[in-house]
Coordinates of C-alpha atoms and ligand atoms in Angstrom, one line a residue:
M15 CA -14.5 -0.4 14.7
E16 CA -16.4 -3.2 14.9
F17 CA -15.6 -6.8 13.7
Q18 CA -17.7 -8.7 15.9
G19 CA -18.7 -12.1 13.7
K20 CA -16.6 -10.7 11.0
C21 CA -14.7 -13.8 9.2
A22 CA -11.0 -12.8 8.0
L23 CA -8.2 -14.4 6.0
V24 CA -4.8 -13.0 6.3
T25 CA -1.6 -13.7 4.6
G26 CA 1.9 -13.8 5.8
A27 CA 0.3 -14.1 9.2
T28 CA 3.0 -15.0 11.5
G29 CA 5.5 -11.9 9.9
G30 CA 6.2 -8.6 11.3
I31 CA 3.2 -6.5 9.9
G32 CA 0.8 -10.0 9.3
A33 CA 0.9 -11.0 13.4
A34 CA 0.1 -7.5 14.8
I35 CA -3.2 -7.4 12.0
V36 CA -4.2 -10.8 13.3
Q37 CA -3.8 -9.6 16.7
R38 CA -6.1 -6.5 16.1
L39 CA -8.7 -8.3 14.1
R40 CA -9.0 -10.8 16.8
A41 CA -9.3 -8.7 19.6
A42 CA -11.7 -6.7 17.7
G43 CA -13.9 -9.9 17.8
A44 CA -13.2 -11.2 14.4
K45 CA -12.4 -14.8 13.7
V46 CA -9.5 -14.8 11.7
A47 CA -8.0 -17.9 9.0
V48 CA -4.0 -17.6 8.7
A49 CA -2.0 -18.4 6.3
D50 CA 1.6 -18.7 6.1
R51 CA 4.8 -21.1 5.7
D52 CA 4.1 -22.3 9.5
T53 CA 1.6 -21.2 11.1
R54 CA 2.1 -22.9 14.6
T55 CA 3.4 -19.9 16.3
I56 CA 0.3 -17.8 16.3
E57 CA -3.0 -18.3 17.5
A58 CA -6.0 -18.0 15.1
E59 CA -9.4 -19.6 14.1
A60 CA -8.3 -21.7 11.5
H61 CA -4.7 -22.6 10.4
L62 CA -4.4 -23.0 6.5
P63 CA -0.4 -23.0 6.4
G64 CA 1.3 -23.5 2.7
D65 CA 3.4 -21.9 0.0
L66 CA 1.7 -19.3 -1.9
L67 CA 4.1 -20.3 -4.6
E68 CA 2.2 -23.1 -5.2
P69 CA -0.8 -21.9 -7.6
D70 CA -3.3 -24.5 -6.1
Y71 CA -2.5 -23.6 -2.8
A72 CA -3.3 -20.2 -3.4
N73 CA -6.2 -20.7 -5.7
A74 CA -8.1 -22.5 -2.9
L75 CA -7.5 -19.9 0.3
P76 CA -10.2 -18.2 -0.3
Q77 CA -12.7 -20.9 0.0
A78 CA -10.9 -23.1 2.4
A79 CA -11.5 -19.8 5.0
Q80 CA -14.7 -19.8 4.1
L81 CA -15.2 -22.8 5.0
A82 CA -13.1 -23.0 8.1
L83 CA -14.6 -19.8 9.5
G84 CA -18.4 -20.3 8.0
G85 CA -17.8 -16.9 6.0
L86 CA -15.5 -14.6 4.2
D87 CA -15.9 -11.3 4.7
I88 CA -12.4 -9.7 4.9
V89 CA -9.1 -10.6 3.2
I90 CA -6.0 -9.0 4.0
N91 CA -3.2 -10.1 1.2
N92 CA -0.4 -9.3 3.0
A93 CA 2.2 -12.1 2.4
G94 CA 5.5 -10.6 0.7
V95 CA 9.0 -10.9 -0.2
I96 CA 11.8 -8.5 -1.1
T97 CA 14.6 -8.7 -3.3
R98 CA 17.7 -6.4 -3.5
G99 CA 19.3 -4.9 -6.3
P100 CA 19.0 -3.3 -9.6
V101 CA 17.9 -5.4 -13.1
T102 CA 21.3 -6.3 -13.7
E103 CA 22.2 -8.3 -10.3
T104 CA 18.4 -9.6 -10.5
S105 CA 18.2 -13.7 -11.1
D106 CA 15.1 -15.6 -12.6
A107 CA 14.8 -17.0 -9.7
D108 CA 14.4 -13.5 -7.7
W109 CA 12.1 -12.6 -10.5
H110 CA 9.8 -15.9 -10.0
L111 CA 9.7 -15.5 -6.6
S112 CA 8.9 -11.7 -6.1
I113 CA 6.4 -11.5 -9.0
G114 CA 5.0 -15.3 -7.5
V115 CA 4.4 -13.9 -4.2
N116 CA 3.9 -10.2 -4.1
V117 CA 1.9 -10.1 -7.3
E118 CA 0.6 -13.7 -8.4
A119 CA -0.6 -14.8 -5.2
P120 CA -2.9 -11.7 -4.3
F121 CA -4.2 -12.0 -8.1
R122 CA -5.2 -15.7 -7.4
I123 CA -6.4 -15.2 -3.8
C124 CA -8.8 -12.2 -5.2
R125 CA -10.1 -13.7 -8.1
A126 CA -11.4 -16.7 -5.6
A127 CA -12.4 -14.1 -3.0
I128 CA -14.6 -11.7 -5.0
P129 CA -17.0 -14.4 -5.9
I130 CA -17.5 -15.7 -2.4
M131 CA -17.8 -12.1 -1.5
A132 CA -20.2 -11.4 -4.3
R133 CA -22.6 -13.9 -3.1
A134 CA -22.5 -12.9 0.4
G135 CA -23.6 -9.5 -0.4
G136 CA -20.0 -7.8 -0.4
G137 CA -16.7 -7.6 1.5
A138 CA -13.4 -5.9 1.9
I139 CA -10.0 -6.8 0.6
V140 CA -7.1 -4.7 1.9
N141 CA -3.3 -5.3 -0.5
T142 CA -0.1 -4.3 0.1
S143 CA 1.8 -2.1 -1.7
S144 CA 4.8 0.0 -0.4
C145 CA 5.5 3.7 -0.6
W146 CA 8.2 2.2 -3.1
G147 CA 6.1 1.1 -6.2
S148 CA 3.0 2.8 -5.6
K149 CA 4.0 6.1 -6.8
N150 CA 7.5 6.5 -6.6
P151 CA 10.8 4.2 -7.5
G152 CA 12.7 3.4 -4.7
P153 CA 16.6 2.9 -5.6
N154 CA 18.2 -0.7 -5.6
H155 CA 15.4 -2.9 -5.4
A156 CA 14.1 -2.8 -8.9
I157 CA 12.1 -5.6 -9.2
Y158 CA 10.7 -5.6 -5.8
C159 CA 9.3 -1.7 -6.7
M160 CA 8.0 -3.1 -9.8
T161 CA 5.7 -5.5 -8.0
K162 CA 4.5 -2.9 -5.7
A163 CA 3.4 -1.3 -8.5
A164 CA 1.5 -3.6 -10.3
I165 CA -0.3 -4.7 -7.0
A166 CA -0.9 -0.8 -6.8
S167 CA -2.6 -1.3 -9.7
L168 CA -4.4 -4.3 -9.7
T169 CA -5.9 -2.6 -6.7
Q170 CA -7.1 0.4 -8.4
C171 CA -8.7 -1.7 -11.3
M172 CA -10.1 -4.1 -8.8
G173 CA -11.4 -1.4 -6.2
M174 CA -13.3 0.2 -9.8
D175 CA -14.5 -3.0 -11.3
H176 CA -15.6 -4.6 -8.1
A177 CA -17.1 -1.5 -6.0
H178 CA -20.9 -2.5 -7.8
Q179 CA -20.8 -5.6 -6.3
G180 CA -20.1 -4.0 -2.5
I181 CA -16.7 -5.1 -2.6
R182 CA -14.3 -2.4 -1.3
I183 CA -10.8 -3.5 -2.7
N184 CA -7.7 -1.0 -1.2
A185 CA -4.1 -1.2 -0.6
V186 CA -2.0 -0.3 2.3
C187 CA 1.6 1.6 1.3
P188 CA 4.0 1.3 4.3
N189 CA 7.4 3.4 4.0
E190 CA 9.9 1.6 6.5
V191 CA 8.4 -0.7 9.1
N192 CA 10.8 -2.4 11.9
T193 CA 9.7 -6.0 10.6
P194 CA 11.9 -9.1 10.5
M195 CA 11.8 -8.2 6.4
L196 CA 13.9 -4.9 7.3
R197 CA 15.9 -6.0 9.9
S198 CA 17.0 -8.8 8.2
G199 CA 17.9 -6.9 5.4
F200 CA 20.5 -4.8 7.5
A201 CA 21.8 -8.1 9.3
K202 CA 22.6 -9.1 5.6
R203 CA 24.1 -6.2 4.5
G204 CA 26.8 -6.4 8.0
F205 CA 24.8 -3.7 10.1
D206 CA 23.6 -4.2 13.7
P207 CA 19.4 -4.1 13.2
D208 CA 18.7 -2.2 16.3
T209 CA 21.3 0.7 15.5
A210 CA 19.9 0.5 11.9
V211 CA 16.5 1.2 13.0
A212 CA 17.3 3.8 15.2
E213 CA 19.3 5.6 12.4
L214 CA 16.8 5.3 10.0
G215 CA 14.6 6.8 12.3
K216 CA 16.4 9.9 12.5
S217 CA 15.3 10.3 8.6
V218 CA 11.6 10.4 9.1
P219 CA 9.9 13.5 10.2
L220 CA 8.1 11.4 12.8
G221 CA 11.3 10.7 14.7
R222 CA 11.0 6.8 14.2
I223 CA 10.3 4.4 11.6
A224 CA 6.9 2.6 11.7
E225 CA 6.0 -0.2 14.1
P226 CA 3.8 -3.1 12.9
E227 CA 0.9 -2.1 14.9
D228 CA 1.3 1.5 12.8
I229 CA 0.3 -0.7 9.8
A230 CA -2.1 -2.5 11.1
D231 CA -4.2 -0.1 12.5
V232 CA -4.4 1.1 8.9
V233 CA -5.2 -1.9 7.6
M234 CA -8.0 -2.3 10.6
F235 CA -9.5 0.9 9.2
L236 CA -9.5 0.0 5.2
A237 CA -11.0 -3.1 6.1
S238 CA -13.5 -1.8 8.6
D239 CA -17.0 0.0 8.1
A240 CA -15.4 3.3 8.9
A241 CA -14.0 3.3 5.5
R242 CA -17.4 2.2 3.6
Y243 CA -16.6 5.0 0.8
M244 CA -13.0 4.3 -0.1
C245 CA -12.6 1.6 -3.2
G246 CA -9.0 1.5 -5.4
A247 CA -7.4 3.6 -2.5
L248 CA -3.7 3.6 -2.1
V249 CA -3.1 4.7 1.5
E250 CA 0.5 5.8 2.3
V251 CA 1.8 5.4 5.9
N252 CA 5.1 7.4 5.7
G253 CA 5.6 9.1 9.2
G254 CA 5.8 12.3 6.9
K255 CA 8.9 11.1 4.8
P256 CA 8.8 11.9 1.2
V257 CA 9.9 8.9 -1.0
S258 CA 13.1 9.0 -2.0
Ligands
NAD12 P1 7.7 -10.1 7.1 O1 8.7 -10.8 6.6 O2 8.1 -10.0 8.8 O3 6.3 -11.3 6.7 C1 6.4 -11.4 5.9 C2 5.6 -13.2 5.6 O4 5.3 -13.2 4.3 C3 6.4 -13.9 6.4 O5 5.9 -14.4 7.3 C4 6.6 -15.1 5.2 O6 6.9 -16.3 5.7 C5 5.6 -15.0 4.4 N1 5.5 -15.2 3.2 C6 6.6 -14.9 2.3 N2 6.4 -15.7 1.1 C7 5.7 -16.6 1.4 C8 5.4 -18.0 0.7 N3 5.5 -18.1 -0.2 N4 4.6 -18.3 1.0 C9 3.6 -18.4 2.4 N5 4.1 -17.2 2.9 C10 4.9 -16.1 2.7 O7 7.7 -9.3 6.1 P2 6.6 -7.7 7.0 O8 7.6 -6.7 6.7 O9 5.7 -7.8 7.7 O10 6.2 -7.3 5.5 C11 4.2 -7.6 5.0 C12 4.5 -6.6 4.2 O11 4.3 -5.2 4.0 C13 4.7 -7.2 2.4 O12 3.9 -7.3 1.6 C14 6.1 -6.4 2.5 O13 6.5 -6.1 1.2 C15 5.0 -4.8 2.8 N6 5.8 -4.1 3.6 C16 6.9 -4.0 4.2 C17 7.7 -2.9 4.6 C18 8.7 -3.2 5.5 O14 9.7 -1.8 5.6 N7 8.9 -4.1 6.6 C19 7.7 -2.1 3.5 C20 6.4 -1.5 2.3 C21 5.9 -2.7 2.6

């Protein structure tokens, strides 16, 4: 996959999946602007740290990336948060956090990036949904699943609405991935993350849960010209495991 000279913005860039995406894009020749709360731990051509819950920051990110890199061909909306529990155990703070990071920020970033890409003749956006929410419910994570369903629907609609501008908008939908998001959830519930990850892997037909690179490679495909006829697709990456 050829990314030489392409300019990409990646959110959640220092997280498990985000760091793998940044590494892969740069190795393939892209210039990358990284966005996260603190980006000092990761190498990139441009650093755009900030809080995605701040509307002005999210609105301005695409233009900031374009100015810093000299263009904007690819946006990867990867940042996300997970909150546990049924609605009866969901606080207002959890609601606002989940909607803010998982739905509102990608909406703001897409809204600002699309005109920039349209003026340049096209581009590719990859959003991050989940096997939980894209088509199926998931147990005990009601608000998280709802946000992932929302970004899946937004992706399908935007994929349709902006294809005529040469902008392809798709979403990756991972099942369980071995990242800080998953591991900290195990730790919070009193499980040893390594043991829990190994146990969970037994429930996957491929014999293990995904590593960040397994997801990053599918994101790379969706961002690349190899996916040139894909618009509004929700691509599940699940090792053969049906969603419970
Ligand atoms: P992670 O926790 O390792 O990374 C998430 C990143 O988002 C972090 O670096 C974090 O700092 C950043 N972020 C969160 N809130 C932010 C804010 N307000 N402002 C700026 N940055 C913020 O998680 P991950 O597993 O790598 O998840 C990446 C994406 O994949 C998320 O959208 C997640 O929902 C999705 N996903 C993960 C799994 C999984 O099992 N790990 C499964 C399905 C989908």
